[in-house]
Amino acid sequence: MRKLTLLFAAIGYVAVSFAQSNVASKDWGTGEYAGVWKLSVGKPEKINLLSELDITPKREALQEMPDGALPISPADVKIELRDGKTYISFPLEKEEKIFGLGLNFKTVEQRGRIMRLHMDHYTGSDNGRTHAPVPFFISSRGYGVLINSARYIDFWVGTAVRKGPDAPEEQDRNTDRTWPAQPYSDNIKVLVPAEGVEMVFFAGPTMLDVVRRYNLYNGGGALPPRWGLGFWHRTPTLFTDKDVKAEVDEFEKRGFPLSVIGLEPGWHSKAYPCTYEWDKSRFPDASGFVKDMLDENIRLNLWMNPYVSKHSEVYDKIKPYTGSHTVWLGEVSDYSMPEACKIMTDHFRKHQLDLGVSGYKMDENDGYDSWLWPDVATFPSGIPAEQLRNLYGSLMQQATVKMYREKNLRTYGQVRAGNAGTNAYPYVLYNDYYDHRGFITALINSSFIGVLWTPEVRSSKTSEEWLRRMQTVCFSPIAQLNAWADGTKPWTFTDVEDDIREIALLRIQLIPYLYTAFADYAFYGTPPVRAMNLEEGYAAEAQTVEGRLDATDNPYAMAIRREVKDQFMVGENILVAPLFAGEKERKVVLPQGKWFDFYTGKFAGEGEVITVAPGRHIPVYVKDGGIIPLWPAMSKFEDRKYPLEVRHYGNKPATYSLYDDDGSSYNFEKGEYTRIDLTVTVDKKGRKKGKAILPKGKQVWSFNEYNFKFMTE
């Protein structure tokens, strides 16, 4: 490891250590992994966002990625160590865009913003206090940086104006109508309240390459069990076993799909704080109840929060491994300690996992200062309360996933807190903020920072809003109706019941496509739901199209200059443009290349902005040559083989690599999976032919027929 010293006029020399070889002042040299470099400044703290997580980078996948170079040099990164803090400055070019920096709900592009990244319950302001305050940013120039600190970190993204020859000219507000309230800034400033920090740099060349490297460095993406991609329904808090069974029967009677039932706090004998033990008045035979649900192919997901009740049989065991302060008078387990994790997960095994419970919804491990432990609290591990707050949700994910791994079972659940390094954990973030547009923005932003997010549905004022929300959630990582508070059902608004059933069944049909998208997340780091800025041909990533087209008279050029917060990609081939209640029309920005209507196959546009009028369906488009494999529409699916409808859109020949495995175990990590090439050829006369190519000697778990359907006008 070679030392590089950078000169700063104000403070002299700062020692910077690079985890690489052949470092020169204008060259990053060869990284530890392809396109990945570490840079350590001063004395980095022992505890950081990744140090407490059991993460193994996917070395082979990283090495197979195309070569990537950083568009900045070490000399461009200015560092100061003073007052026990670390100050970092990154360069910004005039047209450069910045993405990431937490799970934001109102903004996708972060230039011009000031924030403190701080784990907290989101309250409606993109100020850095959020459920996933991941200190990772991506530049449209084609690189990204993780500031690997568990402290609360301050960012000034293109807002700090430095003195010097490159500073903008002063303007007179009295006479100059172009006077800017926020003058041009050529830098990103970062303040880490520690005497040093580790930074990890990720190369492109595209922004999607940056994201993929970041996810692979942190172990790849989560591959949920196949059942997790079905339809979820959370029941009211005080439902009994009989109430749940009646609910399941009603879904079946009405022809609505159902894969997972979520039980809210009432399953506990006591909650707020929790016992993690079944309430015998509502669930007198918990083991039999779980078995009955599994016999009907219904998985159970159980709500919990981290705070241990005095009435729990685990209380005396866990108390020595808890913090100095309580939450709702419950003990706060120190999940950074192996002893605490073992005590709690042994309890979970006894009362849930060994009965057949499939996963958890881990609530209220994020924030609200008046609820959570204060930053003056102490914990037996010695980790400062501030750092533990930023790590707590990640540690809970790790502990519960490990428990399921030991049984060779995949789980899938929900959580209120996540941070850097959790992309490999099969948990999806959610919260109580309920703005539909904000939910879509968060869904888009999740793809930049290595987390999953769901715009779950809880309630609506009108049937139109109900339909629009349900349509959106069926294209998210978890398709869920959360009826814990008011008992709403998919059929609550009878005038749109058929439309809701149709979109919920489409979710089931799309499972082979969605499962493949998640496999690509696990193996290659490609987010299953992603921002338009990460789509090839959209052009925001390198701004090449903006340079070719005249934005003064080209709607597409103008559109890609604007922040797009209301459309996103799902998997390799699908573009989704949600509708919102009250809209008379909406615009959709179609990337370069031809795009076709998902439902009809009709040509929709090519590298242009189209206008869509609201209808029964959520607008969905497929790129030219796109292949979409679909299962039959069914209310329940089992672990058996089904016929596959293979749709092909447009006129381009194509190959789609369909993924298959046993759907529930971790055996895929040992190579027990299959990739089936679905190919469509087009001859000179435009005639199409489809073929499924199965690798020799490989097992197929899920499909027994491949019926090609060519979607044309």
XYZ file of C-alpha atoms in Angstrom:
713
model
C 0.000 0.000 0.000
C 1.504 3.293 -1.090
C 1.097 6.666 0.635
C 0.161 9.742 -1.366
C 0.450 13.212 0.157
C -1.708 16.056 -1.192
C -0.891 19.732 -0.663
C -3.532 22.214 0.533
C -2.593 25.849 0.851
C -4.559 26.476 4.029
C -3.303 23.599 6.150
C -0.211 22.045 4.618
C 0.000 18.303 4.142
C -2.545 15.565 4.755
C -1.673 11.885 4.579
C -3.965 9.868 2.354
C -3.689 6.098 2.030
C -4.859 4.365 -1.162
C -5.746 0.670 -1.120
C -4.228 0.085 -4.556
C -0.897 -0.067 -6.335
C 0.872 2.197 -8.838
C -0.705 5.424 -7.561
C 0.405 8.643 -9.197
C -0.933 12.163 -8.639
C -3.101 12.019 -11.763
C -3.748 8.275 -11.829
C -5.805 6.069 -9.534
C -3.836 3.010 -10.528
C -5.215 -0.528 -10.204
C -7.978 -0.998 -7.671
C -8.580 -3.891 -5.288
C -11.503 -4.864 -7.526
C -12.155 -3.825 -11.117
C -13.236 -0.190 -11.067
C -13.215 0.087 -7.244
C -10.721 2.035 -5.117
C -10.445 2.764 -1.397
C -9.032 5.995 -0.034
C -8.354 6.406 3.696
C -7.925 9.841 5.247
C -6.409 10.523 8.666
C -7.463 7.972 11.292
C -10.694 6.328 10.152
C -12.894 5.070 12.962
C -12.988 1.336 13.610
C -16.789 1.351 13.404
C -18.215 2.305 10.017
C -21.245 1.403 7.898
C -19.670 -1.792 6.555
C -17.457 -2.954 9.427
C -20.305 -4.529 11.420
C -21.869 -6.336 8.459
C -20.939 -9.751 7.145
C -20.354 -8.652 3.556
C -18.329 -10.438 0.898
C -17.813 -8.567 -2.392
C -18.730 -10.514 -5.510
C -15.190 -10.614 -6.826
C -15.807 -12.610 -9.994
C -18.747 -10.474 -11.057
C -16.729 -7.320 -10.432
C -13.810 -8.653 -12.435
C -16.120 -9.500 -15.336
C -17.401 -5.934 -15.597
C -15.941 -3.717 -18.335
C -12.919 -1.630 -17.471
C -13.796 1.637 -15.794
C -11.728 4.744 -15.201
C -12.502 7.589 -12.837
C -13.020 10.975 -14.523
C -11.377 12.688 -11.550
C -7.868 12.282 -10.155
C -6.705 12.047 -6.533
C -5.553 15.662 -6.805
C -9.155 16.744 -7.468
C -10.245 15.508 -4.030
C -9.368 18.171 -1.456
C -9.104 17.052 2.163
C -8.597 18.926 5.427
C -8.250 17.513 8.940
C -8.931 20.071 11.666
C -10.906 20.460 14.876
C -11.142 16.681 15.124
C -13.191 16.603 11.913
C -12.650 15.682 8.278
C -13.530 18.125 5.504
C -13.698 16.810 1.937
C -14.276 18.611 -1.358
C -15.140 17.004 -4.700
C -15.171 18.916 -8.011
C -18.360 19.743 -9.911
C -18.573 20.700 -13.573
C -21.231 23.132 -14.796
C -23.592 20.574 -16.348
C -22.832 17.776 -13.879
C -25.738 16.124 -12.048
C -25.587 14.376 -8.689
C -27.834 11.499 -7.593
C -28.176 9.375 -4.477
C -27.449 10.603 -0.929
C -30.284 8.832 0.802
C -33.864 7.781 0.193
C -35.296 11.144 -0.804
C -39.028 11.591 -1.435
C -39.199 14.907 -3.278
C -36.015 15.193 -5.326
C -34.061 12.889 -7.620
C -31.237 15.249 -8.565
C -29.388 16.470 -5.481
C -27.323 19.362 -6.805
C -28.106 22.606 -4.966
C -29.089 20.874 -1.728
C -27.759 20.914 1.819
C -28.446 17.932 4.075
C -27.313 16.028 7.132
C -27.561 12.292 6.526
C -29.143 11.020 9.727
C -31.248 7.904 10.346
C -34.777 9.021 11.137
C -38.452 8.706 10.393
C -39.181 10.771 7.272
C -41.413 13.767 8.044
C -41.776 15.380 4.628
C -38.541 17.307 4.079
C -35.587 16.085 2.021
C -33.060 17.320 4.584
C -31.125 14.072 4.972
C -33.162 12.633 7.844
C -34.589 9.528 6.265
C -34.973 5.750 6.558
C -31.886 5.110 4.431
C -29.401 8.000 4.811
C -26.836 6.259 2.616
C -23.799 8.556 2.127
C -23.240 7.450 -1.450
C -23.473 9.813 -4.405
C -23.293 9.220 -8.142
C -22.142 11.765 -10.676
C -23.451 12.003 -14.222
C -19.780 12.083 -15.225
C -19.675 8.366 -14.471
C -18.348 7.755 -10.988
C -19.620 7.355 -7.423
C -18.273 7.728 -3.883
C -19.279 6.076 -0.603
C -18.294 8.056 2.493
C -17.961 5.045 4.768
C -18.811 6.572 8.129
C -21.643 5.731 10.534
C -21.663 9.307 11.843
C -24.186 11.964 10.859
C -22.574 13.442 7.744
C -23.152 16.935 6.305
C -23.260 17.546 2.547
C -23.278 20.829 0.597
C -23.949 19.706 -2.980
C -23.039 22.565 -5.296
C -23.969 25.286 -2.787
C -20.627 26.386 -1.279
C -18.912 29.170 -3.280
C -15.175 29.286 -2.751
C -12.997 32.339 -3.185
C -10.509 32.199 -6.022
C -9.967 32.834 -9.739
C -12.773 30.448 -10.739
C -15.423 32.109 -8.559
C -18.478 33.517 -10.404
C -18.710 37.246 -11.094
C -20.564 39.416 -8.599
C -23.912 40.746 -9.867
C -26.061 43.708 -8.830
C -29.514 42.628 -7.759
C -30.867 46.157 -8.148
C -30.284 46.249 -11.891
C -29.563 42.705 -13.042
C -32.642 40.531 -13.547
C -30.404 37.452 -13.837
C -29.047 37.885 -10.292
C -28.960 34.383 -8.721
C -29.930 33.810 -5.118
C -27.635 30.786 -5.216
C -24.482 31.598 -7.229
C -22.769 28.859 -9.193
C -20.732 26.447 -7.071
C -18.078 24.123 -8.475
C -17.830 21.649 -5.600
C -19.426 19.150 -3.232
C -18.425 19.765 0.382
C -18.601 16.983 2.967
C -18.101 17.226 6.730
C -17.455 14.023 8.684
C -17.321 14.572 12.486
C -14.314 12.287 12.985
C -10.524 12.476 12.684
C -10.509 10.490 9.485
C -12.682 8.465 7.149
C -12.587 5.757 4.525
C -13.970 6.544 1.082
C -14.730 4.007 -1.632
C -14.723 5.175 -5.257
C -16.622 3.370 -8.018
C -15.995 3.877 -11.737
C -18.452 3.820 -14.653
C -18.309 4.563 -17.490
C -22.107 4.784 -17.154
C -24.046 5.580 -14.004
C -25.595 2.104 -14.168
C -22.078 0.626 -14.147
C -21.356 2.689 -11.020
C -24.482 1.369 -9.285
C -23.729 -2.196 -10.310
C -20.163 -1.996 -8.964
C -21.436 -0.497 -5.706
C -24.011 -3.276 -5.256
C -21.557 -6.037 -6.158
C -18.958 -4.604 -3.796
C -21.554 -4.949 -1.033
C -22.367 -8.567 -1.833
C -24.767 -8.208 -4.752
C -28.501 -7.640 -4.560
C -31.102 -9.636 -2.649
C -32.825 -12.541 -4.379
C -36.121 -13.053 -2.521
C -37.969 -16.358 -2.463
C -40.329 -16.635 -5.409
C -43.393 -16.434 -3.161
C -42.221 -13.005 -1.956
C -43.025 -11.541 -5.373
C -46.705 -12.435 -5.088
C -49.417 -10.273 -3.506
C -49.223 -9.366 0.205
C -52.031 -8.368 2.561
C -51.535 -7.111 6.122
C -54.525 -7.657 8.399
C -55.911 -5.358 11.133
C -53.972 -5.230 14.395
C -56.276 -7.334 16.588
C -57.267 -10.003 14.072
C -57.589 -13.531 15.454
C -56.661 -16.773 13.724
C -60.296 -17.179 12.676
C -60.368 -13.626 11.263
C -57.252 -14.319 9.222
C -58.622 -17.582 7.854
C -61.849 -15.842 6.865
C -59.831 -13.143 5.094
C -57.860 -15.741 3.164
C -61.090 -17.489 2.152
C -62.564 -14.184 0.942
C -59.542 -13.540 -1.292
C -59.996 -16.992 -2.806
C -63.745 -16.529 -3.255
C -63.308 -13.211 -5.072
C -60.464 -14.476 -7.275
C -57.823 -12.154 -5.839
C -54.246 -13.439 -5.621
C -52.684 -13.832 -2.178
C -49.240 -15.122 -1.265
C -48.395 -13.518 2.086
C -50.471 -12.546 5.119
C -48.896 -9.992 7.421
C -49.849 -9.980 11.091
C -49.571 -6.668 12.924
C -48.804 -6.059 16.676
C -51.800 -8.018 17.986
C -50.144 -11.378 17.369
C -47.813 -10.580 20.324
C -49.018 -11.301 23.849
C -47.881 -7.732 24.542
C -46.575 -5.059 22.165
C -44.940 -1.643 22.580
C -42.712 -3.104 24.027
C -42.820 -6.612 22.583
C -42.759 -10.149 23.930
C -42.281 -11.848 20.506
C -44.602 -14.550 21.860
C -48.067 -15.445 20.535
C -51.172 -14.076 22.203
C -53.052 -17.206 23.265
C -56.452 -15.526 23.272
C -56.195 -14.612 19.592
C -53.967 -17.518 18.468
C -54.602 -20.433 20.866
C -52.819 -22.898 18.537
C -50.137 -20.848 16.810
C -48.318 -23.895 15.431
C -51.496 -25.302 13.912
C -52.460 -21.910 12.510
C -49.099 -21.468 10.764
C -49.351 -24.997 9.342
C -52.877 -24.344 8.048
C -51.649 -21.227 6.235
C -48.688 -23.040 4.694
C -50.996 -25.840 3.561
C -52.894 -23.177 1.598
C -49.626 -21.776 0.161
C -49.917 -18.668 2.331
C -46.762 -17.425 4.061
C -46.867 -15.468 7.309
C -44.935 -12.261 7.918
C -44.911 -10.992 11.518
C -44.649 -7.400 12.711
C -42.173 -6.560 15.452
C -40.226 -3.625 16.834
C -36.872 -4.012 18.631
C -37.964 -3.153 22.161
C -38.207 -6.026 24.664
C -41.019 -6.212 27.209
C -40.492 -7.208 30.851
C -43.187 -9.805 30.217
C -41.124 -11.622 27.591
C -39.430 -14.852 28.616
C -36.270 -13.532 26.955
C -36.145 -10.362 29.091
C -33.733 -11.505 31.826
C -31.356 -13.049 29.292
C -31.165 -10.002 27.049
C -31.061 -7.278 29.696
C -27.237 -7.369 30.191
C -26.884 -6.703 26.448
C -29.126 -3.660 26.252
C -28.597 0.095 26.222
C -28.781 2.623 29.039
C -32.134 4.008 27.844
C -35.445 2.362 26.997
C -37.916 2.946 24.184
C -41.579 2.768 25.249
C -40.065 1.345 28.474
C -38.715 -1.608 26.516
C -35.092 -2.756 26.562
C -33.004 -1.865 23.503
C -30.950 -4.906 22.465
C -27.440 -4.188 21.236
C -27.593 -6.064 17.934
C -23.930 -5.285 17.264
C -23.041 -7.919 19.880
C -23.019 -11.618 18.911
C -24.347 -12.514 22.365
C -27.393 -10.279 21.945
C -28.068 -11.585 18.429
C -27.944 -15.190 19.623
C -30.295 -14.584 22.543
C -32.860 -12.800 20.383
C -32.684 -15.110 17.371
C -32.900 -18.208 19.593
C -36.130 -16.705 20.919
C -37.361 -15.983 17.388
C -36.572 -19.536 16.299
C -38.499 -21.049 19.189
C -41.628 -18.941 18.748
C -41.686 -18.217 15.010
C -39.175 -19.784 12.651
C -39.476 -23.346 13.957
C -43.255 -23.048 13.568
C -42.877 -22.121 9.897
C -43.117 -18.315 9.972
C -41.563 -16.970 6.761
C -40.360 -13.496 7.718
C -40.678 -10.199 9.565
C -41.767 -6.623 9.299
C -39.262 -4.789 11.531
C -40.832 -1.507 12.558
C -39.677 1.647 14.364
C -35.939 0.996 14.294
C -35.433 4.260 12.411
C -36.209 7.267 14.544
C -38.364 10.075 15.853
C -36.072 11.690 18.405
C -38.811 11.786 21.034
C -39.218 7.993 20.781
C -35.768 6.618 20.076
C -32.838 6.453 22.461
C -30.949 9.767 22.716
C -27.461 10.256 21.337
C -26.185 10.423 24.940
C -27.209 6.785 25.502
C -24.558 4.118 26.027
C -24.484 0.516 24.856
C -22.521 -2.482 26.190
C -20.653 -2.876 22.888
C -19.177 0.590 23.367
C -20.474 1.762 19.995
C -21.622 5.403 20.332
C -25.395 5.868 20.215
C -25.147 8.048 17.088
C -23.361 5.328 15.136
C -25.668 2.611 16.417
C -28.675 4.635 15.311
C -27.344 4.715 11.749
C -26.542 0.985 11.921
C -29.441 -0.460 13.906
C -31.785 -1.401 11.082
C -28.884 -2.917 9.141
C -27.872 -5.035 12.138
C -31.421 -6.304 12.664
C -31.602 -7.295 9.012
C -28.325 -9.153 9.285
C -29.307 -11.050 12.449
C -32.637 -12.295 11.089
C -31.281 -13.177 7.636
C -28.520 -15.244 9.259
C -31.193 -17.139 11.207
C -32.984 -18.125 7.987
C -29.726 -18.898 6.197
C -28.918 -21.477 8.830
C -32.081 -23.317 7.737
C -31.217 -22.784 4.060
C -34.426 -20.797 3.628
C -34.754 -17.454 1.947
C -36.885 -14.852 3.657
C -38.382 -11.577 2.473
C -39.648 -8.813 4.693
C -39.980 -5.145 5.467
C -37.895 -2.787 7.557
C -37.961 0.868 8.550
C -34.180 1.442 8.480
C -31.329 0.499 6.174
C -27.969 1.896 5.178
C -24.946 1.183 3.016
C -24.183 -2.508 2.660
C -27.737 -3.828 3.017
C -28.511 -4.398 -0.661
C -27.842 -8.138 -0.185
C -30.378 -8.387 2.644
C -33.910 -9.345 1.522
C -35.727 -6.459 3.170
C -37.809 -3.704 1.604
C -38.102 -0.268 3.196
C -41.437 1.408 3.945
C -42.726 4.247 6.132
C -45.815 6.157 7.296
C -45.416 9.095 4.906
C -48.254 8.639 2.431
C -47.810 10.967 -0.523
C -48.283 8.978 -3.735
C -45.918 11.114 -5.800
C -43.359 11.017 -2.999
C -43.589 7.227 -2.965
C -42.696 7.106 -6.669
C -39.760 9.464 -6.165
C -38.486 7.253 -3.335
C -38.888 4.170 -5.538
C -36.734 5.866 -8.170
C -34.127 7.039 -5.652
C -33.809 3.598 -4.084
C -32.056 2.390 -7.235
C -29.155 4.802 -6.690
C -28.304 3.738 -3.125
C -28.613 -0.047 -2.930
C -31.923 -0.398 -1.089
C -35.424 -1.583 -1.980
C -38.566 0.469 -1.342
C -42.292 -0.205 -1.579
C -45.110 2.326 -2.070
C -47.476 0.120 -0.061
C -51.201 0.895 -0.174
C -53.147 1.638 3.008
C -56.092 3.886 2.241
C -57.543 6.267 -0.323
C -60.122 9.032 -0.434
C -61.536 7.971 -3.794
C -61.770 4.889 -5.958
C -59.562 6.600 -8.553
C -56.774 7.111 -6.035
C -57.241 3.525 -4.820
C -56.777 2.182 -8.328
C -53.761 4.379 -9.093
C -52.005 3.394 -5.871
C -52.689 -0.309 -6.398
C -51.420 -0.113 -9.962
C -48.180 1.468 -8.777
C -47.497 -0.967 -5.946
C -47.918 -3.939 -8.288
C -44.762 -2.779 -10.088
C -42.684 -2.393 -6.909
C -40.412 -4.827 -4.982
C -43.310 -5.797 -2.653
C -46.902 -5.596 -3.858
C -48.753 -5.011 -0.608
C -52.011 -3.755 0.815
C -51.529 -2.781 4.468
C -54.934 -2.877 6.174
C -53.609 -2.793 9.756
C -55.472 0.406 10.694
C -58.841 0.395 8.955
C -59.365 -3.057 7.484
C -59.510 -2.014 3.833
C -59.670 -4.764 1.218
C -58.666 -4.806 -2.448
C -62.387 -4.732 -3.230
C -63.245 -1.859 -0.835
C -64.123 0.400 -3.791
C -66.553 -1.774 -5.716
C -66.528 0.342 -8.879
C -62.850 -0.507 -9.489
C -62.848 -4.034 -8.037
C -62.408 -5.666 -11.438
C -59.554 -3.316 -12.337
C -57.795 -4.008 -9.028
C -58.176 -7.749 -9.541
C -56.723 -7.407 -13.035
C -53.593 -5.553 -11.925
C -53.070 -7.898 -8.951
C -53.301 -10.912 -11.282
C -50.884 -9.219 -13.692
C -48.441 -9.006 -10.793
C -48.631 -12.804 -10.499
C -48.216 -13.225 -14.257
C -45.079 -11.103 -14.163
C -43.332 -13.203 -11.500
C -41.009 -15.027 -13.971
C -39.945 -11.638 -15.360
C -39.595 -10.061 -11.895
C -37.726 -13.068 -10.517
C -35.240 -12.789 -13.379
C -34.833 -9.061 -12.639
C -34.000 -9.879 -9.021
C -31.572 -12.584 -10.154
C -29.819 -9.942 -12.247
C -29.690 -7.826 -9.073
C -28.095 -10.712 -7.142
C -25.638 -11.828 -9.813
C -24.821 -8.565 -11.608
C -25.900 -5.775 -9.219
C -28.545 -4.341 -11.595
C -31.437 -2.831 -9.588
C -34.755 -4.566 -10.412
C -36.542 -1.193 -10.278
C -34.412 1.715 -11.434
C -34.388 5.386 -12.345
C -34.691 6.514 -15.945
C -31.270 8.114 -15.559
C -29.822 4.595 -15.352
C -31.480 3.448 -18.594
C -29.293 3.189 -21.683
C -30.540 5.642 -24.280
C -32.102 7.997 -21.782
C -28.911 10.086 -22.013
C -28.890 11.884 -18.658
C -26.021 9.707 -17.493
C -23.487 11.126 -19.972
C -25.547 14.008 -21.409
C -24.593 12.919 -24.907
C -28.068 13.328 -26.320
C -28.366 16.769 -24.750
C -25.282 17.756 -26.676
C -26.681 16.476 -29.972
C -30.160 17.920 -29.728
C -31.183 21.541 -29.601
C -33.118 21.939 -26.349
C -34.802 25.098 -27.643
C -37.003 23.246 -30.119
C -36.755 19.563 -29.211
C -39.170 18.379 -26.493
C -37.098 15.269 -25.771
C -33.917 17.255 -25.203
C -35.785 19.581 -22.863
C -37.407 16.646 -21.044
C -34.160 14.874 -20.237
C -32.747 18.116 -18.857
C -35.536 18.156 -16.294
C -35.728 16.057 -13.161
C -37.893 13.006 -13.888
C -39.668 11.832 -10.731
C -42.715 9.987 -12.041
C -41.594 7.107 -14.261
C -39.159 4.243 -13.868
C -37.821 1.025 -15.362
C -38.717 -2.454 -14.105
C -36.356 -5.207 -15.137
C -34.598 -5.190 -18.458
C -37.423 -4.167 -20.785
C -40.374 -2.468 -19.041
C -41.015 1.255 -18.512
C -43.775 2.183 -16.021
C -45.441 5.615 -15.931
C -47.826 5.766 -12.919
C -50.991 7.829 -12.990
C -52.133 10.020 -10.104
C -55.643 10.838 -8.930
C -57.083 13.913 -10.626
C -54.730 13.873 -13.612
C -56.350 14.636 -16.960
C -53.200 13.638 -18.812
C -49.518 12.991 -18.216
C -46.331 13.117 -20.250
C -44.008 10.149 -20.621
C -40.385 10.487 -21.712
C -39.502 7.539 -23.950
C -35.740 6.885 -24.252
C -33.969 6.453 -27.569
C -35.175 3.478 -29.590
C -38.702 2.334 -30.335
C -41.194 1.624 -27.539
C -44.455 -0.330 -27.628
C -47.591 -0.465 -25.488
C -47.406 -3.405 -23.095
C -51.070 -4.341 -23.399
C -51.576 -4.072 -27.168
C -48.148 -4.069 -28.779
C -49.005 -0.792 -30.516
C -46.069 1.484 -31.367
C -45.888 4.247 -28.737
C -42.923 6.387 -29.776
C -39.177 6.673 -30.270
C -36.904 8.964 -28.257
C -39.695 11.442 -27.660
C -42.197 12.801 -25.172
C -45.703 11.408 -25.504
C -48.925 12.466 -23.786
C -51.099 9.830 -22.142
C -54.733 10.200 -21.071
C -55.850 8.271 -17.958
C -57.626 4.994 -18.561
C -58.207 1.669 -16.825
C -54.581 0.616 -17.133
C -51.361 2.028 -15.747
C -49.217 3.111 -18.744
C -46.559 0.453 -19.371
C -44.174 0.306 -22.341
C -41.739 -2.271 -23.656
C -38.592 -1.513 -25.637
C -38.114 -2.751 -29.184
C -37.117 -6.405 -29.059
C -38.252 -6.686 -25.464
C -39.195 -10.187 -24.286
C -41.612 -10.548 -21.352
C -42.264 -14.050 -19.923
C -45.651 -14.418 -18.198
C -47.196 -17.084 -15.982
C -50.924 -17.833 -16.053
C -53.162 -15.473 -14.063
C -53.894 -17.382 -10.842
C -54.936 -16.566 -7.302
C -52.309 -18.889 -5.782
C -49.181 -20.387 -7.236
C -47.417 -23.490 -6.032
C -43.910 -24.890 -6.319
C -44.562 -26.689 -9.579
C -44.208 -26.165 -13.325
C -46.463 -23.834 -15.298
C -46.800 -22.991 -19.009
C -45.113 -19.759 -19.997
C -46.422 -17.140 -22.399
C -43.400 -15.453 -23.965
C -44.287 -12.055 -25.394
C -42.048 -10.316 -27.904
C -42.517 -6.628 -28.760
C -41.433 -4.689 -31.822
C -39.338 -6.011 -34.678
C -35.819 -6.436 -33.337
C -34.423 -9.931 -32.868
C -33.603 -10.541 -29.226
C -32.524 -12.981 -26.547
C -33.780 -12.928 -22.977
C -31.980 -14.898 -20.257
C -34.813 -16.314 -18.118
C -33.726 -17.313 -14.621
C -35.013 -20.322 -12.683
C -34.147 -22.103 -9.430
C -35.953 -23.908 -6.619
C -37.464 -20.604 -5.478
C -36.764 -20.935 -1.765
C -33.268 -22.122 -0.784
C -29.762 -20.685 -1.070
C -28.654 -23.558 -3.298
C -28.456 -21.114 -6.203
C -25.275 -19.810 -4.582
C -23.777 -23.253 -5.202
C -24.659 -23.125 -8.874
C -28.056 -24.853 -8.637
C -29.920 -22.584 -11.025
C -30.767 -22.462 -14.706
C -30.667 -19.756 -17.373
C -33.042 -20.426 -20.258
C -32.395 -18.403 -23.408
C -35.662 -17.208 -24.922
C -34.757 -16.101 -28.440
C -36.680 -14.436 -31.240
C -35.271 -14.278 -34.748
C -36.622 -12.084 -37.558
C -36.012 -12.988 -41.193
C -35.701 -10.607 -44.142
C -39.470 -10.649 -44.672
C -40.122 -9.725 -41.075
C -41.325 -13.169 -40.051
C -40.585 -13.999 -36.424
C -39.672 -17.267 -34.803
C -39.325 -17.957 -31.094
C -37.318 -20.657 -29.381
C -36.496 -21.646 -25.802
C -32.943 -22.953 -25.443
C -32.425 -25.009 -22.291
C -28.861 -25.743 -21.183
C -27.996 -29.430 -21.182
C -27.927 -31.146 -17.836
C -29.664 -28.304 -16.026
C -32.866 -28.716 -14.029
C -35.981 -26.672 -14.724
C -38.210 -26.107 -11.701
C -40.929 -23.723 -12.890
C -41.802 -24.059 -16.588
C -43.124 -26.854 -18.806
C -44.147 -24.975 -21.975
C -42.854 -21.927 -23.859
C -45.557 -20.378 -26.016
C -44.358 -17.354 -27.987
C -46.734 -14.474 -28.671
C -45.651 -11.686 -31.004
C -47.203 -8.417 -29.882
C -48.047 -6.367 -32.949
C -50.629 -3.727 -33.765
